[in-house]
Amino acid sequence: MRHPLQGTKLPTSSAGPSNVSLLQSAAAAVLLHNATRHAVVLAATAAAAAGDQDSSSAARAWIPDIIRRIASFLPPNEVACSLRLMNRNAAAALSGPQHSTVRLSQPSPPHAFAQRWGTPGAVQGLDLCQQGQLLRLTACSGDIANLAVAVQAVRRESPGGEVENLCEGALEAAAEAGHRHICEWLLTRGCCRWTTDVVYAALRKGQAGLVLWLVRRKERHGLDSRLNYVDLLTAAVHGCDLATVLQLRARLIQLRKVRPDPWNSDGYDIVKSAARSPTADWQAKLEWSRADCRLQKTSDACEGAVECPDAVARLTWLRDNGYPLQSVPYRLFGFFVEPSYSRLVSAAVSVGNVDAVRFLLDEGAAMGSSEARHAATAGHLGVLQLLHARGCISMEVRNNNPGLLGVLRCAVQARQPHVVQWVAGVPGVAGLAGRHSDELLEIAIRKEDYPLMALLHEAGTSWEFHHFMRAYHLQFPRMMEWLAEHGCPMVVHPIQSVDDSMYALAGKLGDTATLHLLRRLGCPWQGPDTFTWCVRSGCCLPVLRWLRKEGCPVDWEAAVGAVQPQQRGGEVERWLCRKQDRGQKRRRV
């Protein structure tokens, strides 16, 4: 999934590279690739250079095919920040998202990056997590100038300690990308501290060549650079081939940076890491790791393999080579715990690997509503559909097994609308959702999730007055408007307490904003009872006068009788009595 910052559109300034220089460099690339078009490209270049003298000829040279051809030889961010901004023809020809989206993990033109992130307040709208992602993505690009701008922007907005933590993430990202110059710049400038996590991050991405440099750099400052043996090999066997792992291990042992511990029980982490490694020699690394740590064949290797895209092929190989798919039986507090697929099932469902889940089902693994709820929470619709097709999810609510209702509840709680939509479409779920409307809608209202509210309503849930009241208590005026627009009742008959009248509830708090909102939404009066209950709730005189002015019906005798003890003899009772007397005089006349 692409991070939101990846799609940032960076405005550029007129101070960027000139049309002529950029177009000439692009034209040269085109000529090297396809000499047959050199005349057309040179014509475009010359026309752009002479644009002030003959704008019409320049316009004719900027034809869409030529522009797109030139763009194909330039880095994507150069196209987005420079080429497409030359003139209207270029903007029209390069209007697609592939040409207008700036990817921060790739090099960006310094002038455009500085204009977007170099001004005060540039990162003001980003939380700490997003600021960290900005630094990590920029570090991945390998551009020191842009990273300096990003670090300065974050320093202006965040405390010093937070900046150091964010820069540590950038250092790890640079190590993963193999950018030694970025690592050196961050460490030399004191942006962050050296940590062993940087070494492990580099190894997980196969950047073994960077590890020795990182270790030696730590030594030059007289600091301890020893590494944990298990952590080192766990990272190395994941990202590097076996030959590199052996060379690196031997070198670090020679330098006394690691000390082998063959009997360490954490060695199973190394085995699991080897089983999930993306390299082609993962089987060889797995066998070496197990032998090096003197471990038995267990389901730990299968647990690592189940997370891979080719999980079925790996699990098949492991099973055929003596690795059990089930956990080893053991005794716990005197009770015998039988072998089970639970760890593998949990791992497969967690990553949403449909093929692995199907494989385990075929092997005899038991799955049910618990796994379905897990999949719904994570948004893994494919796994959920498979479990439903295999009959693993009950339609009925039985004891501690909520079945599809529990799945629907988890999807609503986790804000997974695509899962909610699918579950709602399963035959029989509409009635189930209708019987549990309050619980499901309560969750959606608390999260102020309008698409989920609409989906639940379509699935058979019904609006009730207390849903509207709940939105008010949560101080969600927009939710109140949305509910009213979608037919949610704003009143209840008859009024039996203050909480049965929105006007009484808002009035006693002096909440004039909500009172005006209720009138705008067309919340109906409930006869004289509305006014009477407003008096009984203790509304102040300005609120009562406002209600009367808005046309609220009044039974003056009932209103006087509803005055609370603390208001007797006060302005509210005197005003009501005067109004009652006038009414009686009119009737006598």
Coordinates of C-alpha atoms in Angstrom, one line a residue:
M1 CA 0.0 0.0 0.0
R2 CA 1.3 3.4 -0.9
H3 CA 1.7 5.8 2.0
P4 CA -0.4 9.1 1.7
L5 CA 2.9 11.1 1.6
Q6 CA 3.9 9.2 -1.5
G7 CA 1.3 10.9 -3.5
T8 CA 2.3 14.4 -2.5
K9 CA 2.2 16.9 -5.4
L10 CA 5.2 19.3 -5.0
P11 CA 4.7 22.8 -6.4
T12 CA 7.7 24.0 -8.3
S13 CA 9.1 27.4 -8.9
S14 CA 10.2 29.2 -12.0
A15 CA 13.7 29.0 -10.7
G16 CA 13.9 25.4 -11.6
P17 CA 15.8 24.1 -14.6
S18 CA 15.1 25.9 -17.9
N19 CA 13.1 24.5 -20.7
V20 CA 16.0 24.4 -23.0
S21 CA 18.5 22.6 -20.7
L22 CA 16.0 20.0 -19.6
L23 CA 14.6 19.4 -23.1
Q24 CA 18.1 19.2 -24.6
S25 CA 19.2 16.5 -22.1
A26 CA 16.0 14.6 -22.7
A27 CA 16.5 14.9 -26.5
A28 CA 20.0 13.6 -26.2
A29 CA 18.7 10.5 -24.4
V30 CA 16.0 10.0 -27.1
L31 CA 18.6 10.3 -29.9
L32 CA 20.8 7.6 -28.3
H33 CA 17.8 5.3 -28.1
N34 CA 16.2 6.0 -31.5
A35 CA 18.2 7.9 -34.0
T36 CA 15.4 7.9 -36.5
R37 CA 13.6 10.6 -34.5
H38 CA 16.5 13.0 -34.0
A39 CA 15.2 15.6 -36.4
V40 CA 11.9 15.9 -34.6
V41 CA 13.4 16.1 -31.2
L42 CA 16.0 18.7 -32.3
A43 CA 13.2 20.7 -33.8
A44 CA 11.4 20.7 -30.5
T45 CA 14.5 21.7 -28.7
A46 CA 15.2 24.6 -31.1
A47 CA 11.6 25.7 -31.0
A48 CA 11.7 25.8 -27.2
A49 CA 14.9 27.8 -27.3
A50 CA 13.4 30.3 -29.7
G51 CA 10.0 30.4 -28.0
D52 CA 10.1 34.1 -27.4
Q53 CA 10.8 34.8 -31.0
D54 CA 8.3 32.4 -32.6
S55 CA 5.9 31.1 -30.1
S56 CA 3.7 29.5 -32.7
S57 CA 6.6 27.3 -34.0
A58 CA 7.4 26.2 -30.4
A59 CA 3.8 25.3 -29.8
R60 CA 3.8 23.2 -33.0
A61 CA 6.9 21.3 -31.8
W62 CA 5.4 20.4 -28.4
I63 CA 3.2 17.6 -29.7
P64 CA 1.9 15.0 -27.2
D65 CA 3.8 12.0 -28.7
I66 CA 7.1 13.9 -28.5
I67 CA 6.5 15.1 -25.0
R68 CA 5.6 11.6 -23.7
R69 CA 8.5 10.1 -25.5
I70 CA 10.9 12.6 -23.8
A71 CA 9.2 11.9 -20.4
S72 CA 9.9 8.2 -20.8
F73 CA 13.7 8.9 -20.5
L74 CA 13.5 11.1 -17.5
P75 CA 13.1 10.1 -13.8
P76 CA 9.4 10.2 -12.7
N77 CA 9.8 13.1 -10.3
E78 CA 11.7 15.2 -12.9
V79 CA 8.6 14.8 -15.2
A80 CA 6.2 15.7 -12.4
C81 CA 8.2 18.7 -11.1
S82 CA 9.8 20.1 -14.2
L83 CA 8.8 18.8 -17.6
R84 CA 5.1 18.9 -17.2
L85 CA 5.3 22.5 -15.9
M86 CA 7.0 23.9 -19.0
N87 CA 3.9 24.9 -20.8
R88 CA 0.2 24.0 -21.4
N89 CA 1.0 21.5 -24.0
A90 CA 3.3 19.6 -21.7
A91 CA 0.8 19.8 -18.8
A92 CA -2.0 18.4 -21.1
A93 CA 0.2 15.6 -22.5
L94 CA 1.4 14.6 -19.0
S95 CA -1.8 14.9 -17.0
G96 CA -2.1 11.3 -15.8
P97 CA -1.3 10.3 -12.2
Q98 CA 1.9 8.5 -13.4
H99 CA 3.3 11.9 -14.5
S100 CA 1.8 14.2 -11.9
T101 CA 2.4 12.2 -8.7
V102 CA 5.6 12.8 -6.8
R103 CA 7.1 9.8 -5.0
L104 CA 9.2 10.9 -2.1
S105 CA 11.1 7.6 -1.9
Q106 CA 12.7 8.5 -5.3
P107 CA 15.0 11.5 -6.0
S108 CA 13.1 14.8 -6.4
P109 CA 14.4 18.0 -8.0
P110 CA 15.9 20.0 -5.2
H111 CA 14.2 23.3 -6.2
A112 CA 10.8 21.6 -6.1
F113 CA 11.5 19.8 -2.8
A114 CA 12.8 22.9 -1.1
Q115 CA 9.7 25.0 -2.2
R116 CA 7.4 22.3 -0.8
W117 CA 9.2 21.4 2.5
G118 CA 11.6 24.3 3.0
T119 CA 9.2 27.0 4.1
P120 CA 8.2 27.6 7.7
G121 CA 5.2 25.6 8.7
A122 CA 5.6 23.1 5.9
V123 CA 5.1 20.1 8.1
Q124 CA 2.7 21.8 10.5
G125 CA -0.2 19.6 9.2
L126 CA 1.6 16.4 9.8
D127 CA 1.6 14.4 13.0
L128 CA 4.8 12.8 14.3
C129 CA 4.2 9.5 12.5
Q130 CA 3.8 11.3 9.2
Q131 CA 6.9 13.5 9.8
G132 CA 8.8 10.3 10.5
Q133 CA 7.6 8.9 7.2
L134 CA 8.7 12.0 5.4
L135 CA 12.2 11.6 6.7
R136 CA 12.3 7.9 6.0
L137 CA 11.0 8.2 2.4
T138 CA 13.5 11.1 1.7
A139 CA 16.3 9.0 3.2
C140 CA 15.4 6.2 0.8
S141 CA 15.7 8.5 -2.1
G142 CA 19.4 8.9 -1.4
D143 CA 19.4 12.7 -1.8
I144 CA 21.3 14.5 0.9
A145 CA 20.2 18.0 0.0
N146 CA 16.5 17.1 0.2
L147 CA 17.0 15.2 3.4
A148 CA 18.7 18.3 4.9
V149 CA 15.6 20.3 4.0
A150 CA 13.3 17.7 5.5
V151 CA 15.2 17.4 8.8
Q152 CA 15.2 21.2 9.1
A153 CA 11.5 21.3 8.5
V154 CA 10.8 18.7 11.2
R155 CA 13.2 20.5 13.7
R156 CA 11.2 23.7 13.3
E157 CA 8.0 22.0 14.5
S158 CA 9.0 19.1 16.8
P159 CA 11.0 18.9 20.1
G160 CA 14.6 17.9 20.0
G161 CA 14.1 14.4 21.5
E162 CA 11.4 13.6 19.0
V163 CA 13.5 14.7 16.0
E164 CA 16.3 12.4 17.1
N165 CA 13.8 9.5 17.3
L166 CA 12.4 10.3 13.9
C167 CA 15.9 10.5 12.4
E168 CA 16.8 7.1 13.8
G169 CA 14.0 5.8 11.6
A170 CA 15.5 7.7 8.6
L171 CA 18.9 6.1 9.4
E172 CA 17.3 2.6 9.3
A173 CA 15.6 3.4 6.1
A174 CA 18.9 4.6 4.5
A175 CA 20.6 1.4 5.7
E176 CA 17.9 -0.7 4.2
A177 CA 18.3 1.1 0.9
G178 CA 22.1 0.7 1.1
H179 CA 22.8 4.5 1.1
R180 CA 26.0 4.7 3.0
H181 CA 26.4 8.4 2.3
I182 CA 23.0 9.1 3.9
C183 CA 23.9 7.1 7.0
E184 CA 27.2 9.0 7.2
W185 CA 25.5 12.3 6.9
L186 CA 22.9 11.6 9.6
L187 CA 25.5 10.3 12.0
T188 CA 28.1 13.0 11.3
R189 CA 25.6 15.8 11.8
G190 CA 24.5 14.3 15.1
C191 CA 20.9 13.9 13.9
C192 CA 20.6 10.5 15.7
R193 CA 22.6 7.9 17.5
W194 CA 24.2 4.7 16.2
T195 CA 22.2 1.6 17.3
T196 CA 22.4 -2.1 16.5
D197 CA 18.9 -1.8 14.9
V198 CA 20.6 0.0 12.0
V199 CA 22.8 -3.0 11.4
Y200 CA 19.9 -5.5 11.6
A201 CA 17.8 -3.3 9.3
A202 CA 20.6 -3.3 6.6
L203 CA 20.9 -7.1 6.8
R204 CA 17.2 -7.7 6.5
K205 CA 17.4 -6.0 3.1
G206 CA 20.6 -7.8 2.1
Q207 CA 22.9 -4.8 2.5
A208 CA 25.7 -6.9 4.0
G209 CA 28.4 -4.6 2.6
L210 CA 27.2 -1.7 4.8
V211 CA 27.3 -3.7 8.0
L212 CA 31.1 -3.8 8.5
W213 CA 31.3 0.0 7.8
L214 CA 28.6 0.6 10.4
V215 CA 30.5 -1.5 12.9
R216 CA 33.9 0.1 12.3
R217 CA 32.4 3.5 12.5
K218 CA 31.1 2.8 15.9
E219 CA 34.5 1.6 17.0
R220 CA 36.2 4.8 15.9
H221 CA 34.2 6.6 18.5
G222 CA 35.4 4.2 21.2
L223 CA 31.9 2.7 21.8
D224 CA 30.8 -0.9 22.2
S225 CA 29.7 -2.3 18.8
R226 CA 29.1 -5.9 19.8
L227 CA 26.1 -7.5 18.2
N228 CA 23.6 -10.1 19.5
Y229 CA 24.3 -13.4 17.7
V230 CA 20.7 -14.4 17.3
D231 CA 19.5 -11.0 16.2
L232 CA 22.4 -10.8 13.7
L233 CA 21.7 -14.2 12.1
T234 CA 17.9 -13.6 12.2
A235 CA 18.4 -10.5 10.1
A236 CA 21.1 -11.9 7.9
V237 CA 19.5 -15.2 6.9
H238 CA 16.4 -13.3 5.9
G239 CA 18.0 -10.8 3.5
C240 CA 21.3 -12.3 2.4
D241 CA 22.2 -15.5 0.6
L242 CA 23.9 -18.3 2.5
A243 CA 27.4 -17.6 1.2
T244 CA 27.2 -14.0 2.4
V245 CA 25.8 -15.1 5.7
L246 CA 28.8 -17.4 6.3
Q247 CA 31.3 -14.8 5.2
L248 CA 29.8 -12.1 7.4
R249 CA 29.5 -14.4 10.4
A250 CA 33.1 -15.5 10.1
R251 CA 34.3 -11.9 9.8
L252 CA 32.3 -10.7 12.8
I253 CA 33.5 -13.6 14.9
Q254 CA 37.1 -12.8 13.9
L255 CA 36.5 -9.2 14.9
R256 CA 34.9 -10.4 18.2
K257 CA 31.7 -8.6 17.4
V258 CA 29.5 -11.6 18.0
R259 CA 29.9 -14.8 20.1
P260 CA 28.1 -17.9 18.9
D261 CA 25.6 -19.4 21.3
P262 CA 24.5 -22.7 19.7
W263 CA 22.3 -23.7 22.7
N264 CA 20.3 -20.5 22.7
S265 CA 16.5 -21.3 22.6
D266 CA 16.0 -18.2 20.5
G267 CA 17.6 -20.0 17.6
Y268 CA 14.1 -20.9 16.5
D269 CA 13.8 -17.2 15.4
I270 CA 16.7 -17.8 13.0
V271 CA 15.0 -20.9 11.6
K272 CA 11.7 -19.0 11.2
S273 CA 13.5 -16.1 9.5
A274 CA 15.2 -18.4 7.0
A275 CA 11.9 -20.1 6.1
R276 CA 10.4 -16.7 5.2
S277 CA 13.5 -15.4 3.4
P278 CA 12.8 -14.1 -0.1
T279 CA 16.1 -15.4 -1.5
A280 CA 16.2 -18.5 -3.8
D281 CA 18.4 -20.5 -1.4
W282 CA 16.0 -20.3 1.6
Q283 CA 16.0 -24.1 2.0
A284 CA 19.8 -24.3 2.3
K285 CA 19.8 -21.4 4.8
L286 CA 17.0 -23.2 6.8
E287 CA 19.0 -26.4 7.1
W288 CA 22.2 -24.6 8.0
S289 CA 20.5 -22.5 10.6
R290 CA 18.9 -25.5 12.2
A291 CA 22.2 -27.4 12.3
D292 CA 24.1 -24.3 13.5
C293 CA 21.7 -23.9 16.5
R294 CA 21.4 -27.7 17.0
L295 CA 17.6 -27.6 16.8
Q296 CA 15.0 -30.2 16.0
K297 CA 12.6 -29.9 13.1
T298 CA 9.6 -28.1 14.5
S299 CA 6.6 -26.2 13.1
D300 CA 8.5 -22.9 13.7
A301 CA 9.8 -23.1 10.2
C302 CA 6.3 -23.6 8.8
E303 CA 5.2 -20.6 10.8
G304 CA 7.7 -18.4 9.0
A305 CA 6.9 -19.9 5.5
V306 CA 3.2 -19.3 5.9
E307 CA 3.7 -15.6 5.5
C308 CA 5.3 -15.8 2.0
P309 CA 3.5 -15.4 -1.3
D310 CA 4.6 -18.9 -2.3
A311 CA 3.5 -20.3 1.1
V312 CA 1.9 -23.4 -0.4
A313 CA 5.1 -24.5 -2.2
R314 CA 7.2 -23.9 0.9
L315 CA 4.8 -25.6 3.3
T316 CA 4.7 -28.6 0.9
W317 CA 8.5 -28.8 0.8
L318 CA 8.7 -28.5 4.6
R319 CA 6.1 -31.2 5.2
D320 CA 7.8 -33.5 2.7
N321 CA 11.1 -33.0 4.4
G322 CA 10.0 -33.8 7.9
Y323 CA 9.0 -30.5 9.3
P324 CA 5.7 -30.9 11.2
L325 CA 2.8 -28.6 10.4
Q326 CA 1.4 -29.0 14.0
S327 CA 3.0 -27.9 17.2
V328 CA 4.8 -30.4 19.4
P329 CA 2.6 -31.9 22.2
Y330 CA 3.5 -30.8 25.8
R331 CA 2.2 -30.8 29.3
L332 CA 1.0 -27.7 31.1
F333 CA 0.1 -27.8 34.8
G334 CA -0.3 -31.5 34.6
F335 CA -2.6 -31.4 31.5
F336 CA -1.6 -32.8 28.2
V337 CA -1.8 -30.3 25.3
E338 CA -2.3 -32.1 22.0
P339 CA -0.6 -31.0 18.7
S340 CA -2.5 -28.3 16.8
Y341 CA -2.4 -26.1 13.8
S342 CA -3.3 -23.0 15.8
R343 CA 0.0 -21.1 15.4
L344 CA 0.1 -21.7 11.7
V345 CA -3.5 -20.9 11.3
S346 CA -3.1 -17.6 13.3
A347 CA -0.1 -16.6 11.2
A348 CA -1.8 -17.4 7.9
V349 CA -4.9 -15.5 8.8
S350 CA -2.9 -12.5 10.2
V351 CA -1.2 -11.9 6.8
G352 CA -4.3 -12.7 4.8
N353 CA -2.7 -15.5 2.9
V354 CA -5.7 -17.2 1.3
D355 CA -3.7 -19.9 -0.4
A356 CA -2.0 -20.8 2.9
V357 CA -5.4 -20.9 4.7
R358 CA -6.8 -23.2 2.0
F359 CA -3.8 -25.5 2.3
L360 CA -4.1 -25.8 6.0
L361 CA -7.9 -26.5 5.7
D362 CA -7.1 -29.3 3.3
E363 CA -4.5 -30.6 5.7
G364 CA -7.2 -30.9 8.4
A365 CA -6.7 -27.7 10.4
A366 CA -9.8 -26.7 12.3
M367 CA -11.0 -23.1 11.8
G368 CA -14.1 -21.3 13.0
S369 CA -15.6 -18.0 14.0
S370 CA -12.5 -16.9 16.0
E371 CA -10.3 -17.0 12.8
A372 CA -13.2 -15.3 10.9
R373 CA -13.3 -12.4 13.4
H374 CA -9.5 -12.1 13.2
A375 CA -9.7 -11.9 9.4
A376 CA -12.6 -9.3 9.6
T377 CA -10.6 -7.1 12.0
A378 CA -7.6 -7.1 9.7
G379 CA -9.8 -6.6 6.6
H380 CA -8.7 -9.8 4.9
L381 CA -11.9 -10.4 2.9
G382 CA -10.5 -13.2 0.8
V383 CA -9.8 -15.3 3.9
L384 CA -13.2 -14.5 5.3
Q385 CA -14.9 -15.6 2.0
L386 CA -13.0 -18.8 2.0
L387 CA -13.9 -19.7 5.6
H388 CA -17.6 -19.0 4.8
A389 CA -17.5 -21.1 1.7
R390 CA -16.0 -24.0 3.7
G391 CA -18.7 -23.7 6.4
C392 CA -16.4 -22.5 9.1
I393 CA -18.6 -19.7 10.3
S394 CA -22.0 -20.3 12.0
M395 CA -25.0 -18.2 11.1
E396 CA -26.5 -18.5 14.5
V397 CA -25.5 -17.0 17.8
R398 CA -24.8 -19.9 20.2
N399 CA -23.3 -19.4 23.7
N400 CA -19.8 -18.0 23.3
N401 CA -19.9 -18.3 19.5
P402 CA -21.4 -15.2 17.9
G403 CA -20.9 -16.5 14.4
L404 CA -21.4 -14.0 11.5
L405 CA -22.8 -11.4 14.0
G406 CA -19.4 -11.4 15.7
V407 CA -17.7 -11.1 12.3
L408 CA -19.9 -8.1 11.4
R409 CA -19.3 -6.6 14.8
C410 CA -15.5 -6.9 14.4
A411 CA -15.6 -5.4 10.9
V412 CA -17.6 -2.4 12.2
Q413 CA -15.3 -1.9 15.1
A414 CA -12.2 -2.0 12.9
R415 CA -13.8 0.2 10.3
Q416 CA -13.5 -2.2 7.4
P417 CA -16.4 -1.1 5.1
H418 CA -15.6 -3.6 2.3
V419 CA -15.9 -6.5 4.9
V420 CA -19.1 -5.0 6.3
Q421 CA -20.6 -4.7 2.8
W422 CA -19.8 -8.3 2.0
V423 CA -21.1 -9.7 5.3
A424 CA -24.2 -7.7 5.0
G425 CA -24.9 -9.3 1.6
V426 CA -24.7 -12.9 3.0
P427 CA -28.2 -14.4 2.9
G428 CA -29.8 -14.2 6.4
V429 CA -27.5 -11.6 7.8
A430 CA -30.0 -8.7 7.2
G431 CA -32.4 -10.1 9.8
L432 CA -29.5 -10.9 12.2
A433 CA -28.2 -7.3 11.9
G434 CA -31.7 -5.9 12.4
R435 CA -32.0 -7.8 15.7
H436 CA -28.7 -6.3 16.9
S437 CA -29.1 -2.8 15.4
D438 CA -28.4 -0.9 18.6
E439 CA -25.0 -2.6 19.3
L440 CA -23.8 -2.2 15.7
L441 CA -25.0 1.4 15.2
E442 CA -23.6 2.4 18.6
I443 CA -20.1 1.3 17.4
A444 CA -20.4 3.2 14.1
I445 CA -21.8 6.4 15.8
R446 CA -18.9 6.4 18.3
K447 CA -16.4 6.2 15.4
E448 CA -18.4 8.8 13.4
D449 CA -18.1 6.6 10.4
Y450 CA -20.8 7.7 7.9
P451 CA -20.1 5.0 5.2
L452 CA -20.4 2.3 7.8
M453 CA -23.7 3.9 9.1
A454 CA -25.1 3.8 5.6
L455 CA -23.9 0.2 5.0
L456 CA -25.5 -1.0 8.3
H457 CA -28.8 0.7 7.5
E458 CA -28.8 -1.0 4.1
A459 CA -28.1 -4.3 5.9
G460 CA -31.3 -4.0 7.9
T461 CA -30.5 -2.0 11.0
S462 CA -33.1 0.5 11.9
W463 CA -32.7 4.1 13.3
E464 CA -34.1 4.8 16.7
F465 CA -34.5 8.1 18.7
H466 CA -31.7 7.1 21.1
H467 CA -29.2 6.9 18.2
F468 CA -29.9 10.6 17.5
M469 CA -29.6 11.3 21.3
R470 CA -26.3 9.4 21.4
A471 CA -24.9 11.6 18.6
Y472 CA -25.8 14.6 20.7
H473 CA -24.2 13.3 23.9
L474 CA -21.0 12.6 21.8
Q475 CA -21.1 16.2 20.6
F476 CA -21.3 15.2 16.9
P477 CA -23.6 17.8 15.3
R478 CA -22.6 16.7 11.9
M479 CA -23.7 13.1 12.8
M480 CA -27.0 14.6 14.1
E481 CA -27.6 16.2 10.7
W482 CA -26.7 13.0 8.8
L483 CA -29.0 10.9 10.9
A484 CA -31.9 13.4 10.4
E485 CA -31.3 13.5 6.7
H486 CA -31.4 9.7 6.6
G487 CA -34.7 9.4 8.4
C488 CA -33.6 8.8 12.0
P489 CA -36.4 9.8 14.5
M490 CA -35.7 13.0 16.4
V491 CA -38.6 12.6 18.9
V492 CA -40.1 9.8 20.9
H493 CA -43.8 9.5 22.0
P494 CA -44.9 10.0 24.7
I495 CA -42.3 12.1 26.6
Q496 CA -41.7 10.4 29.9
S497 CA -38.5 12.1 31.0
V498 CA -36.2 14.9 30.2
D499 CA -34.1 12.5 28.1
D500 CA -37.1 11.9 25.8
S501 CA -37.0 15.5 24.5
M502 CA -34.1 16.9 22.6
Y503 CA -35.4 20.4 23.2
A504 CA -35.5 19.8 27.0
L505 CA -32.1 18.2 27.1
A506 CA -30.4 21.0 25.1
G507 CA -32.5 23.7 26.8
K508 CA -31.5 22.8 30.3
L509 CA -27.9 23.1 29.3
G510 CA -28.4 26.4 27.6
D511 CA -27.1 24.8 24.4
T512 CA -28.5 27.4 22.0
A513 CA -26.4 26.0 19.1
T514 CA -28.2 22.7 19.3
L515 CA -31.6 24.3 19.7
H516 CA -31.0 26.2 16.5
L517 CA -29.8 23.0 14.8
L518 CA -32.9 21.2 15.9
R519 CA -35.2 23.9 14.3
R520 CA -33.1 23.8 11.1
L521 CA -33.4 20.1 10.9
G522 CA -37.2 20.3 11.3
C523 CA -37.3 18.5 14.7
P524 CA -41.1 18.6 15.4
W525 CA -42.8 19.9 18.5
Q526 CA -44.6 17.3 20.6
G527 CA -47.5 19.4 21.3
P528 CA -47.5 21.4 24.6
D529 CA -45.5 18.6 26.2
T530 CA -42.3 19.9 24.7
F531 CA -42.6 23.2 26.5
T532 CA -43.8 21.7 29.7
W533 CA -40.9 19.3 29.9
C534 CA -38.5 22.2 29.1
V535 CA -39.9 24.0 32.2
R536 CA -39.6 20.8 34.2
S537 CA -36.0 20.3 33.2
G538 CA -35.1 23.7 34.6
C539 CA -34.6 25.7 31.4
C540 CA -33.8 29.4 31.9
L541 CA -36.1 32.2 30.9
P542 CA -34.3 33.2 27.6
V543 CA -34.6 29.6 26.4
L544 CA -38.3 29.5 27.2
R545 CA -38.9 32.8 25.4
W546 CA -37.0 31.5 22.4
L547 CA -39.2 28.4 22.3
R548 CA -42.3 30.5 22.4
K549 CA -41.0 32.8 19.7
E550 CA -40.2 29.8 17.5
G551 CA -43.8 28.7 17.8
C552 CA -43.7 25.9 20.4
P553 CA -47.2 25.1 21.6
V554 CA -47.8 25.9 25.3
D555 CA -50.3 24.8 28.0
W556 CA -49.7 27.6 30.4
E557 CA -51.4 25.8 33.3
A558 CA -49.3 22.7 32.9
A559 CA -46.2 24.8 32.4
V560 CA -46.8 26.6 35.7
G561 CA -47.4 23.3 37.5
A562 CA -44.1 22.0 36.1
V563 CA -41.9 24.7 37.7
Q564 CA -39.2 23.1 39.8
P565 CA -38.8 24.0 43.5
Q566 CA -35.6 25.8 42.9
Q567 CA -37.3 28.1 40.4
R568 CA -40.4 28.9 42.4
G569 CA -40.7 32.6 43.0
G570 CA -38.1 33.3 40.4
E571 CA -38.4 35.0 37.0
V572 CA -39.4 31.9 35.2
E573 CA -42.5 31.3 37.4
R574 CA -43.5 35.0 37.4
W575 CA -43.3 35.1 33.6
L576 CA -45.3 31.9 33.2
C577 CA -47.9 33.2 35.7
R578 CA -48.3 36.4 33.8
K579 CA -48.7 34.5 30.5
Q580 CA -51.3 32.2 32.2
D581 CA -53.3 35.2 33.6
R582 CA -53.4 36.9 30.2
G583 CA -54.6 33.7 28.6
Q584 CA -57.4 33.4 31.1
K585 CA -58.5 37.0 30.6
R586 CA -58.7 36.5 26.8
R587 CA -60.9 33.5 27.3
R588 CA -63.3 35.4 29.6
V589 CA -63.5 38.2 27.1

